[in-house]
XYZ file of C-alpha atoms in Angstrom:
729
model
C 23.088 -21.960 1.432
C 24.977 -23.408 4.389
C 24.933 -20.840 7.160
C 27.661 -22.626 9.132
C 30.315 -21.900 6.537
C 31.078 -18.772 4.578
C 30.104 -19.104 0.941
C 30.183 -15.802 -0.904
C 28.703 -16.546 -4.271
C 27.054 -14.164 -6.693
C 27.283 -10.475 -7.407
C 24.544 -8.721 -5.441
C 21.939 -6.360 -6.905
C 23.228 -2.804 -7.397
C 26.792 -4.063 -6.815
C 29.186 -2.986 -9.507
C 30.994 -5.931 -10.974
C 33.141 -4.231 -13.576
C 36.841 -3.500 -13.438
C 37.234 0.158 -12.545
C 41.011 0.426 -12.389
C 44.076 -1.794 -12.584
C 47.755 -1.348 -11.799
C 50.769 -3.506 -11.146
C 51.491 -2.552 -7.528
C 49.705 -1.080 -4.538
C 50.200 1.669 -2.001
C 47.214 4.002 -2.328
C 43.641 3.436 -3.383
C 42.573 4.375 -6.890
C 40.197 7.323 -7.099
C 37.238 5.062 -7.919
C 38.564 1.797 -6.498
C 35.688 -0.712 -6.644
C 36.525 -3.795 -8.687
C 33.486 -5.776 -7.601
C 31.241 -6.593 -4.652
C 30.149 -10.178 -4.038
C 28.215 -12.126 -1.452
C 25.131 -11.404 0.634
C 25.336 -7.644 0.401
C 25.916 -4.666 -1.857
C 27.143 -1.089 -1.929
C 24.154 1.211 -2.207
C 24.221 3.913 -4.862
C 21.528 6.581 -4.479
C 21.513 9.131 -7.329
C 18.668 11.019 -5.589
C 21.159 11.869 -2.823
C 24.057 12.388 -5.231
C 25.704 8.997 -4.571
C 26.612 7.370 -7.872
C 27.695 3.864 -8.805
C 29.903 2.163 -7.755
C 29.244 3.923 -4.460
C 32.860 4.347 -3.252
C 35.584 6.861 -4.009
C 38.910 7.656 -2.380
C 40.852 10.834 -1.676
C 44.630 10.706 -1.217
C 45.631 14.292 -0.519
C 48.538 13.427 1.795
C 50.383 10.386 0.386
C 52.479 8.746 3.056
C 50.576 10.385 5.924
C 50.093 8.476 9.161
C 47.790 10.093 11.701
C 47.968 10.122 15.478
C 44.349 11.228 15.800
C 42.443 8.146 14.670
C 39.426 8.478 17.006
C 37.666 10.800 14.555
C 38.212 12.257 11.096
C 39.332 15.744 12.157
C 42.365 16.789 10.149
C 42.511 13.551 8.124
C 42.694 14.204 4.383
C 43.005 10.619 3.104
C 39.771 8.639 3.132
C 37.370 6.190 1.546
C 33.904 7.690 1.278
C 30.682 7.640 -0.733
C 31.083 8.364 -4.449
C 29.504 11.811 -4.675
C 31.216 14.039 -7.264
C 29.969 17.103 -5.374
C 32.056 16.153 -2.324
C 35.549 17.508 -2.874
C 37.439 15.920 -0.012
C 37.473 14.137 3.315
C 36.770 17.405 5.161
C 33.317 17.779 3.586
C 30.909 19.008 6.277
C 29.135 16.647 8.635
C 25.785 15.495 7.263
C 26.860 15.877 3.638
C 26.457 12.174 2.913
C 30.070 10.997 3.108
C 29.336 7.523 4.427
C 29.720 4.506 2.135
C 26.392 2.721 2.404
C 26.619 -1.055 2.463
C 23.668 -3.342 2.978
C 23.922 -6.881 4.344
C 21.207 -9.064 2.833
C 21.896 -12.582 4.097
C 23.908 -14.835 6.323
C 27.228 -14.892 4.509
C 28.409 -11.298 4.432
C 30.127 -9.520 1.569
C 33.505 -8.930 -0.078
C 34.519 -5.546 -1.518
C 37.517 -5.731 -3.840
C 39.372 -2.412 -4.134
C 42.022 -1.522 -6.704
C 45.251 0.180 -5.585
C 48.443 1.680 -6.957
C 52.062 2.101 -5.860
C 53.339 5.107 -3.918
C 56.491 3.661 -2.372
C 55.213 4.535 1.072
C 52.507 3.797 3.650
C 49.327 5.889 3.551
C 46.630 5.871 6.225
C 42.969 6.180 5.258
C 39.892 6.994 7.306
C 36.851 4.966 6.220
C 33.467 6.690 6.426
C 31.078 3.734 6.395
C 27.590 2.667 7.330
C 25.975 -0.746 7.000
C 22.307 -1.716 7.165
C 21.058 -5.022 8.537
C 18.697 -6.447 5.921
C 19.816 -10.015 6.535
C 16.725 -11.356 8.291
C 18.058 -11.782 11.857
C 19.598 -9.570 14.523
C 23.386 -9.553 14.628
C 25.576 -9.957 17.686
C 28.608 -8.459 15.978
C 30.723 -8.264 12.851
C 34.062 -9.423 11.619
C 36.150 -7.243 9.309
C 38.996 -8.924 7.460
C 41.609 -7.733 5.010
C 42.934 -10.018 2.306
C 42.851 -10.776 -1.393
C 40.351 -12.544 -3.661
C 36.684 -13.067 -2.869
C 34.213 -15.802 -2.007
C 35.861 -19.197 -1.700
C 39.045 -17.675 -3.173
C 39.413 -15.114 -0.381
C 42.762 -15.311 1.412
C 43.119 -13.309 4.601
C 46.377 -11.487 5.194
C 48.538 -13.503 7.576
C 50.380 -10.989 9.711
C 52.457 -13.762 11.343
C 54.024 -14.641 7.982
C 57.561 -13.146 7.781
C 56.854 -12.109 4.196
C 53.723 -10.188 5.180
C 55.392 -6.804 5.636
C 57.106 -7.073 2.268
C 54.099 -8.313 0.367
C 51.040 -7.012 2.191
C 51.765 -3.837 4.120
C 48.059 -3.310 4.844
C 46.420 -3.215 8.245
C 43.600 -1.920 10.435
C 44.747 0.585 13.057
C 41.630 1.862 14.881
C 37.841 2.005 14.733
C 34.526 2.989 16.273
C 31.242 1.302 15.462
C 28.028 2.886 16.686
C 24.381 3.543 15.907
C 23.741 7.015 14.434
C 24.044 9.833 16.965
C 20.539 11.028 16.130
C 19.196 8.069 18.120
C 21.892 7.496 20.729
C 24.474 10.150 21.423
C 24.768 13.867 20.724
C 21.730 14.113 18.438
C 23.661 14.228 15.174
C 22.559 16.955 12.797
C 18.961 17.096 13.978
C 19.059 18.032 17.690
C 21.203 18.422 20.803
C 20.675 14.907 22.132
C 19.815 11.475 20.798
C 16.153 10.570 20.382
C 16.436 7.659 22.840
C 19.486 8.629 24.903
C 22.500 10.945 24.968
C 24.829 7.965 25.452
C 26.221 6.418 22.271
C 25.227 2.840 21.446
C 28.567 1.313 20.473
C 29.513 -2.183 19.421
C 32.362 -3.446 21.567
C 35.686 -4.053 19.797
C 36.524 -7.523 21.069
C 39.645 -7.885 18.935
C 41.658 -5.577 16.707
C 44.653 -6.901 14.819
C 46.332 -5.770 11.652
C 44.044 -7.909 9.465
C 41.009 -8.591 11.663
C 38.475 -6.595 13.656
C 35.984 -8.561 15.767
C 32.999 -6.647 17.107
C 30.672 -7.811 19.860
C 27.587 -6.804 21.802
C 26.164 -3.307 22.192
C 26.442 -2.571 25.907
C 27.540 1.069 26.235
C 23.981 2.441 26.469
C 21.739 0.967 29.151
C 18.751 2.554 27.442
C 19.560 0.626 24.265
C 19.970 -2.706 26.044
C 16.804 -2.143 28.130
C 14.764 -1.548 24.965
C 16.500 -3.512 22.226
C 18.873 -5.990 23.886
C 22.549 -6.306 23.041
C 22.251 -7.085 19.326
C 22.025 -5.055 16.111
C 18.395 -5.165 14.931
C 17.282 -6.477 11.567
C 15.136 -4.297 9.312
C 12.069 -6.393 10.212
C 12.602 -5.880 13.948
C 12.837 -2.100 14.209
C 9.854 -0.178 15.629
C 7.585 2.276 13.843
C 7.886 5.996 14.426
C 5.822 9.138 13.889
C 7.729 11.417 11.471
C 6.761 15.086 11.099
C 7.522 16.945 7.851
C 8.556 20.335 9.246
C 9.557 21.968 5.975
C 6.563 24.317 6.189
C 7.789 25.524 9.580
C 11.560 25.340 9.146
C 13.037 25.883 5.694
C 16.328 24.339 6.840
C 14.653 21.022 7.694
C 15.994 18.516 5.171
C 14.232 15.430 6.546
C 11.177 14.693 8.716
C 11.603 14.957 12.482
C 11.133 11.805 14.560
C 8.527 12.603 17.241
C 7.522 9.292 18.851
C 7.970 5.546 18.540
C 5.691 2.555 19.074
C 6.678 0.348 22.012
C 5.136 -3.064 21.288
C 5.580 -4.366 24.844
C 3.760 -1.337 26.285
C 1.186 -1.237 23.490
C 1.636 2.530 23.287
C 3.234 5.378 21.340
C 6.046 6.982 23.354
C 7.786 10.345 22.957
C 11.550 10.464 22.545
C 13.887 13.398 23.095
C 12.413 15.939 20.662
C 13.626 19.468 19.959
C 11.397 22.161 21.494
C 10.970 23.876 18.121
C 9.617 20.638 16.649
C 7.079 20.281 19.464
C 5.968 23.896 19.006
C 5.526 23.345 15.260
C 3.673 20.097 15.941
C 1.197 21.753 18.303
C 0.659 24.549 15.780
C 0.019 22.017 13.022
C -2.395 19.929 15.104
C -4.024 22.905 16.822
C -3.796 21.233 20.221
C -1.494 20.602 23.130
C 0.329 17.291 22.652
C 1.314 16.821 26.317
C 4.974 16.336 25.463
C 7.572 15.079 27.871
C 10.405 12.720 26.983
C 9.581 9.008 27.442
C 5.886 9.715 28.156
C 3.058 7.958 26.332
C 0.925 9.779 23.780
C -2.770 10.085 24.540
C -5.272 8.409 22.231
C -6.475 11.844 21.084
C -2.977 12.940 20.079
C -2.313 9.644 18.289
C -5.569 9.972 16.332
C -4.763 13.584 15.386
C -1.265 12.644 14.221
C -2.540 9.714 12.204
C -5.062 11.964 10.449
C -2.549 14.698 9.575
C -1.004 14.693 6.101
C 2.350 16.055 7.285
C 2.808 13.222 9.776
C 3.598 9.708 8.598
C 4.272 6.351 10.185
C 7.408 4.576 9.053
C 10.095 2.345 10.493
C 12.958 3.998 12.382
C 15.578 2.962 9.845
C 18.580 4.142 11.804
C 17.995 1.385 14.369
C 19.195 -1.041 11.695
C 22.051 1.213 10.522
C 25.518 0.986 12.057
C 28.201 3.628 11.490
C 31.537 2.043 10.574
C 34.510 4.290 11.286
C 37.964 2.735 11.048
C 41.461 3.273 9.733
C 43.262 1.283 7.053
C 47.032 1.655 6.740
C 47.904 0.847 3.136
C 51.418 0.197 1.846
C 52.821 -1.152 -1.404
C 51.249 -4.558 -1.975
C 52.533 -7.241 -4.306
C 49.381 -7.229 -6.406
C 46.853 -4.721 -7.581
C 44.006 -5.061 -5.139
C 42.890 -5.435 -1.536
C 39.670 -7.091 -0.341
C 37.650 -5.788 2.596
C 35.431 -8.577 3.928
C 32.457 -7.818 6.212
C 30.881 -10.842 7.910
C 27.912 -10.689 10.322
C 27.824 -12.722 13.543
C 24.498 -14.236 14.635
C 23.135 -16.016 17.690
C 23.581 -19.787 18.136
C 20.015 -20.661 17.085
C 20.456 -18.700 13.835
C 23.881 -20.184 13.157
C 22.442 -23.712 13.357
C 20.442 -23.282 10.136
C 21.099 -24.209 6.515
C 18.326 -22.824 4.325
C 17.012 -19.297 3.957
C 13.655 -20.398 5.353
C 15.242 -21.906 8.480
C 17.404 -18.795 8.845
C 14.396 -16.463 8.738
C 12.387 -18.556 11.229
C 15.357 -18.787 13.599
C 15.836 -15.031 13.310
C 12.157 -14.477 14.110
C 12.360 -16.742 17.182
C 15.637 -15.232 18.368
C 14.220 -11.717 18.072
C 11.071 -12.590 20.023
C 13.215 -14.119 22.769
C 15.912 -11.436 23.071
C 14.528 -8.016 22.050
C 12.899 -6.492 25.159
C 10.547 -4.021 23.455
C 8.925 -6.965 21.632
C 8.137 -8.861 24.851
C 4.391 -9.421 25.175
C 4.962 -11.651 28.185
C 6.255 -14.608 26.164
C 10.004 -13.899 26.029
C 10.798 -16.481 28.731
C 8.820 -19.106 26.804
C 10.720 -18.325 23.594
C 14.063 -18.363 25.435
C 13.273 -21.774 26.925
C 12.300 -23.080 23.495
C 15.589 -21.845 22.019
C 17.518 -23.664 24.751
C 15.522 -26.841 24.193
C 16.029 -26.722 20.435
C 19.777 -26.154 20.779
C 20.010 -29.213 23.041
C 18.637 -31.472 20.267
C 20.698 -33.234 17.642
C 20.982 -31.470 14.308
C 18.127 -33.216 12.485
C 15.704 -32.667 15.370
C 16.843 -29.044 15.702
C 15.906 -28.291 12.111
C 12.612 -30.205 12.383
C 11.688 -28.182 15.485
C 12.522 -24.921 13.730
C 10.399 -25.881 10.752
C 7.464 -26.527 13.066
C 7.863 -23.028 14.537
C 7.339 -21.589 11.064
C 4.735 -22.595 8.480
C 7.056 -24.765 6.419
C 4.280 -26.103 4.188
C 2.841 -22.754 3.080
C 3.339 -23.912 -0.509
C 0.478 -26.389 -0.043
C -2.071 -23.546 -0.305
C -1.066 -22.851 -3.894
C -0.638 -26.549 -4.666
C -4.165 -27.318 -3.506
C -5.420 -24.426 -5.635
C -3.542 -25.773 -8.626
C -4.823 -29.334 -8.231
C -8.440 -28.156 -7.878
C -8.042 -25.773 -10.806
C -6.549 -28.428 -13.050
C -9.486 -30.684 -12.273
C -11.623 -28.069 -14.034
C -9.340 -27.707 -17.054
C -9.347 -31.510 -17.338
C -13.150 -31.495 -17.273
C -13.339 -29.149 -20.278
C -14.916 -31.002 -23.219
C -12.393 -31.694 -25.921
C -14.136 -34.433 -27.866
C -13.050 -35.525 -31.279
C -13.734 -34.640 -34.877
C -15.629 -36.266 -37.709
C -13.626 -36.544 -40.899
C -15.331 -35.905 -44.228
C -14.483 -34.805 -47.723
C -15.411 -31.251 -46.740
C -13.062 -31.247 -43.696
C -13.249 -31.816 -39.955
C -16.385 -31.183 -37.943
C -16.948 -31.381 -34.197
C -17.930 -34.720 -32.747
C -19.135 -35.887 -29.348
C -17.229 -39.105 -29.814
C -14.864 -39.778 -26.946
C -16.076 -36.912 -24.754
C -18.182 -37.224 -21.594
C -21.391 -35.919 -23.098
C -24.505 -36.770 -21.208
C -27.965 -35.950 -22.382
C -29.502 -33.819 -25.094
C -30.904 -30.542 -23.804
C -32.448 -29.410 -27.058
C -31.501 -28.768 -30.635
C -27.724 -28.454 -30.941
C -27.351 -28.409 -27.135
C -25.849 -31.177 -25.025
C -24.978 -31.598 -21.360
C -22.233 -33.404 -19.480
C -21.143 -34.355 -16.000
C -17.771 -35.630 -14.862
C -16.142 -36.599 -11.560
C -12.454 -36.880 -10.727
C -10.387 -38.092 -7.808
C -6.643 -37.623 -7.550
C -3.624 -38.009 -5.324
C -0.363 -36.082 -5.706
C 2.945 -36.036 -3.888
C 5.132 -32.914 -3.623
C 8.670 -33.622 -2.468
C 10.594 -31.301 -0.200
C 12.024 -28.169 -1.793
C 14.946 -26.097 -0.549
C 12.729 -23.960 1.669
C 9.664 -26.104 2.183
C 8.511 -29.371 3.690
C 6.998 -31.943 1.348
C 3.327 -32.913 1.485
C 0.764 -35.256 -0.047
C -2.423 -33.940 -1.651
C -5.759 -35.711 -2.170
C -8.490 -34.013 -4.211
C -12.030 -34.806 -5.348
C -13.855 -32.677 -7.897
C -16.905 -32.689 -10.156
C -18.113 -30.517 -13.029
C -21.311 -30.188 -15.025
C -22.128 -28.020 -17.988
C -23.834 -27.414 -21.276
C -22.457 -26.912 -24.791
C -24.097 -25.096 -27.704
C -22.968 -26.087 -31.218
C -23.093 -22.959 -33.387
C -22.156 -24.715 -36.617
C -20.497 -28.015 -37.545
C -17.029 -26.634 -36.657
C -17.681 -24.289 -33.720
C -19.233 -24.552 -30.243
C -19.162 -22.839 -26.879
C -20.339 -23.765 -23.409
C -20.430 -23.072 -19.696
C -19.697 -25.322 -16.752
C -19.807 -25.174 -12.978
C -17.977 -27.341 -10.526
C -16.960 -28.016 -6.995
C -14.108 -29.741 -5.259
C -12.403 -30.504 -2.010
C -8.814 -31.355 -1.172
C -6.395 -31.931 1.649
C -2.626 -31.553 1.936
C -0.866 -33.526 4.676
C 2.612 -32.245 5.514
C 5.392 -34.734 6.004
C 6.773 -35.439 9.508
C 3.352 -34.768 11.008
C 3.766 -30.986 10.839
C 0.113 -30.374 9.988
C -2.389 -30.156 7.166
C -4.389 -27.785 4.983
C -7.954 -28.439 3.781
C -9.466 -26.626 0.808
C -12.912 -26.317 -0.784
C -13.581 -24.836 -4.203
C -16.564 -23.599 -6.204
C -15.922 -22.948 -9.888
C -17.482 -21.414 -12.962
C -16.016 -21.381 -16.456
C -16.716 -20.753 -20.113
C -15.201 -22.808 -22.908
C -15.200 -23.235 -26.657
C -14.170 -25.740 -29.329
C -13.174 -25.337 -32.960
C -12.502 -27.970 -35.645
C -10.069 -27.214 -38.452
C -8.308 -28.918 -41.341
C -9.084 -32.579 -41.883
C -8.561 -33.797 -38.316
C -7.665 -30.879 -36.091
C -9.414 -29.377 -33.101
C -8.638 -26.663 -30.596
C -10.365 -25.965 -27.292
C -10.051 -23.196 -24.730
C -11.415 -22.511 -21.252
C -11.408 -19.528 -18.890
C -12.687 -19.841 -15.333
C -12.775 -18.603 -11.766
C -12.640 -20.485 -8.490
C -13.710 -19.317 -5.063
C -11.564 -21.055 -2.431
C -11.681 -21.539 1.328
C -8.943 -23.046 3.492
C -8.625 -24.528 6.972
C -5.171 -25.247 8.353
C -3.705 -27.171 11.262
C -0.067 -26.737 12.326
C 1.626 -28.793 15.029
C 4.250 -26.727 16.857
C 6.190 -27.799 19.974
C 3.322 -29.774 21.565
C 0.756 -27.127 20.589
C -1.765 -27.088 17.741
C -2.404 -23.879 15.810
C -5.458 -23.630 13.570
C -6.293 -21.104 10.896
C -8.884 -20.344 8.278
C -8.879 -18.052 5.281
C -10.262 -17.528 1.808
C -8.718 -17.358 -1.609
C -9.434 -17.290 -5.310
C -7.993 -18.554 -8.555
C -8.295 -17.628 -12.199
C -7.535 -20.517 -14.535
C -7.213 -20.773 -18.290
C -6.190 -23.458 -20.742
C -5.627 -23.809 -24.468
C -5.413 -27.302 -25.960
C -4.901 -28.467 -29.534
C -4.554 -31.766 -31.355
C -4.444 -33.031 -34.904
C -5.427 -36.644 -35.567
C -4.844 -38.908 -38.521
C -6.891 -42.038 -39.185
C -5.721 -45.441 -40.304
C -8.573 -47.906 -40.151
C -9.687 -48.349 -36.557
C -6.644 -46.453 -35.268
C -6.558 -42.658 -34.912
C -3.364 -40.904 -33.790
C -1.555 -37.587 -33.842
C 0.228 -34.812 -31.902
C -1.251 -32.761 -29.090
C -0.141 -29.700 -27.131
C -1.510 -27.538 -24.362
C -0.715 -24.573 -22.148
C -2.453 -23.845 -18.845
C -2.291 -20.841 -16.528
C -3.316 -20.506 -12.876
C -3.350 -17.174 -11.030
C -3.734 -17.814 -7.299
C -4.477 -15.577 -4.324
C -4.774 -16.537 -0.656
C -5.808 -13.970 1.937
C -3.701 -13.404 5.037
C -4.875 -14.854 8.329
C -4.028 -15.260 12.001
C -3.881 -18.622 13.717
C -5.492 -19.422 17.055
C -5.158 -22.182 19.610
C -1.388 -22.245 20.147
C -0.897 -19.190 22.347
C 2.501 -17.576 21.832
C 3.157 -19.866 18.856
C 0.243 -18.615 16.755
C 1.428 -17.082 13.491
C 0.114 -14.189 11.438
C 0.464 -15.112 7.758
C 0.393 -12.460 5.041
C -1.286 -12.577 1.647
C -0.065 -15.120 -0.867
C -0.078 -14.372 -4.577
C 1.332 -16.805 -7.119
C 1.277 -17.891 -10.746
C 1.715 -21.306 -12.315
C 2.199 -21.930 -16.049
C 2.088 -25.472 -17.456
C 3.104 -26.395 -20.983
C 2.725 -29.872 -22.447
C 3.469 -31.521 -25.777
C 3.002 -35.167 -26.785
C 1.191 -37.749 -28.858
C -2.166 -39.439 -28.456
C -4.085 -42.278 -30.036
C -7.540 -43.848 -30.140
C -8.454 -47.396 -31.096
C -11.955 -48.665 -31.893
C -12.235 -52.311 -30.878
C -13.315 -54.447 -33.862
C -16.078 -57.036 -33.709
C -17.425 -55.551 -30.503
C -21.114 -55.798 -29.670
C -20.729 -52.402 -28.024
C -19.039 -49.349 -29.518
C -15.844 -49.426 -27.484
C -13.002 -46.958 -27.822
C -9.592 -47.203 -26.138
C -7.533 -43.998 -25.714
C -3.992 -43.212 -24.648
C -1.549 -40.298 -24.584
C 2.043 -39.642 -23.598
C 3.283 -36.087 -23.029
C 6.251 -34.139 -21.711
C 5.073 -31.453 -19.300
C 6.948 -28.543 -17.795
C 5.729 -26.167 -15.125
C 6.974 -22.829 -13.900
C 5.697 -21.189 -10.706
C 6.577 -17.992 -8.890
C 8.808 -18.032 -5.831
C 7.171 -15.974 -3.112
C 8.178 -14.052 0.003
C 5.351 -14.338 2.530
C 5.020 -12.106 5.587
C 5.134 -14.339 8.669
C 5.407 -13.502 12.361
C 4.142 -14.367 15.807
C 0.746 -12.748 16.333
C 1.220 -9.267 17.778
C 4.909 -9.031 16.813
C 6.621 -7.683 13.681
C 6.789 -10.104 10.785
C 9.619 -11.314 8.625
C 9.411 -12.532 5.035
C 9.915 -16.270 4.560
C 10.614 -17.784 1.145
C 8.112 -20.170 -0.443
C 9.544 -22.006 -3.434
C 7.581 -21.937 -6.662
C 6.286 -25.046 -8.399
C 9.023 -25.736 -10.958
C 9.404 -29.223 -12.371
C 9.278 -31.429 -15.447
C 7.499 -34.721 -15.726
C 5.979 -37.296 -18.043
C 2.178 -37.478 -18.296
C 0.548 -40.805 -19.079
C -3.158 -40.972 -19.905
C -5.203 -44.150 -20.448
C -8.953 -44.346 -20.959
C -11.926 -46.108 -22.480
C -15.528 -45.454 -23.422
C -18.120 -48.105 -24.099
C -21.749 -47.828 -25.155
C -23.678 -50.092 -22.789
C -27.030 -49.678 -24.499
C -28.421 -47.690 -27.375
C -31.852 -47.169 -28.897
C -33.198 -44.770 -31.429
C -34.018 -42.317 -28.619
C -31.431 -42.939 -25.871
C -27.879 -44.048 -25.226
C -25.966 -45.053 -22.080
C -22.157 -44.852 -22.111
C -19.653 -45.935 -19.473
C -16.411 -43.980 -19.450
C -13.255 -44.215 -17.358
C -9.706 -42.949 -17.372
C -6.378 -42.654 -15.587
C -3.973 -39.700 -15.608
C -0.513 -40.115 -14.098
C 2.337 -37.612 -13.766
C 5.860 -38.823 -13.045
C 8.610 -36.346 -12.142
C 11.622 -36.086 -9.848
C 9.864 -33.956 -7.226
C 6.211 -34.278 -8.230
C 3.985 -37.273 -8.805
C 0.224 -37.486 -9.208
C -2.409 -40.073 -10.040
C -6.020 -39.321 -10.965
C -8.979 -41.549 -11.818
C -12.111 -40.473 -13.614
C -15.252 -42.557 -14.048
C -18.655 -41.528 -15.394
C -21.871 -42.933 -16.682
C -23.311 -40.677 -19.366
C -26.733 -40.501 -20.872
C -27.874 -38.994 -24.148
C -31.564 -38.611 -24.952
């Protein structure tokens, strides 16, 4: 995703991408006009509130009407509004849910294609709209455009073209864009004044032409700018509030009352403008005086009482990321059957300089910490200076600096877990089979068995060292992984075709991020159970199920500072492997297949050592599934004084891992969710090995074993060596 150019691509979740209505010409909107919605956003349908898909309907009660009063909807009977069959017209009462709810979910904005029909005249429509910022960064404005098509095929109306009036008699005529009045303004439907201020927080209209509206900073309310800056907050940047369910005290209350909000910079809960009846009900509910006055801090005793009360909840103040969109569209007969309304967000320079979703989220996090006053813990000037320094770099260095601000190699935690877990599945005894007239039986031939522990019981030890390289993914820096692991266990043979065993192991590994961004160290302790079964004339199947306890230490280099972290994790691993071998003299060969599963968890942690650049990282939870199919062979060297066996295998392996969204933020500040790409790749596995009996007597045997395992893929490569000396008594 290139954030410097507009690329509207796929149909968003909950967007309706079916053709609702078609006609040959245009002049009024169809009753249910949505053709489709594409890009980084969608129209929200909420059946619980009566809003049905596709989320938009139109009323045309006065065809050909043009209104002089465009500052509000009073007296206007033509409109676009939310699709609620219970709403019978544009004059539905205030608070009835008329607003079309759009949600912006990324950098590129959204296109809404609307079907129209001919009236032979010009009709003016009032648009009741509201959009929510779920993009991942604060917005400094919007652009509205009218045109045709969508995505890369969008063509804006060109009002300077002489043919425009004849072909596209469609234009914007007026608009107002503000945060809900319940927060800033007249109080909306809940009270007599806004929770924060009685002055509306309005986005400036920097340009209004027939086909384009450009909106800029919020500057009308000094209270807003003092607390939240001049931008439109993202969902991750809005503060928490105390909400009081007053339905037991006021049967007309249709939603919880906002009582107080948490000011991060002050480290305190603060009252807003709250209706006197709500305060009276609150004191009755808590059985205590709450010491209310607007803009005063709550005492610790009141906070504790509110937190303990079941009618009072803590939630984000959603309306701080909701913007009311009120504007007029003048629609005439159009040569075509549709009109596209494009809504594009405008971001700060540091956010605009990004390409990937990960870079976008990190830039949004940094921009918010630098420019949102209520989030200032004394580090805003430092963040602002860093933004200026990053913007002064060339493009490659800009992106590298941004990736150091975030934890761009978070994927290495799961990769280390996988490599240490696969060392255990590789240590599982597979062995071979003895072929006889009565069928296959289990054999210790070719497996790292050590010494006899008693009747039908044997032991084994194995050690493994490996190196792997993970190339860069879309949202993550590449890294190199080194691991060392050992395992030891015992196997009980229940009958000639069936056995089970247990093994324990340990391992250590390190991932070094490319470009010197840092490293992650991991240690593992493992326990597992396994079993083997022989079948047919040369078949065997083996299975293992195990658990690993993991610990991690991380180092991250960020803008001349070093952040360190430590956390714990765990992994459940399982594998099922099968092979069927045929014998031709000294040569044994046949197909093999396996499937392995790794369920990984890493606990959240907070870094130290880097001051304002320390990050709080949320829990990680991922899955990796590996499937492999191939051929293998064994060759017993003839005329050898020792019993020497050469082995080899070639397999095609495919892996599928979960993409994750990990909570990440500067310590003490709200977090965002950064993407961590899953481990998805295909590669060729090559295995080569040997075993040779060095000495053997009637009571003891010493065997030297060694092997190489290599994986070769486009984005993943690994090499592992295994060497053991085994004893059987």
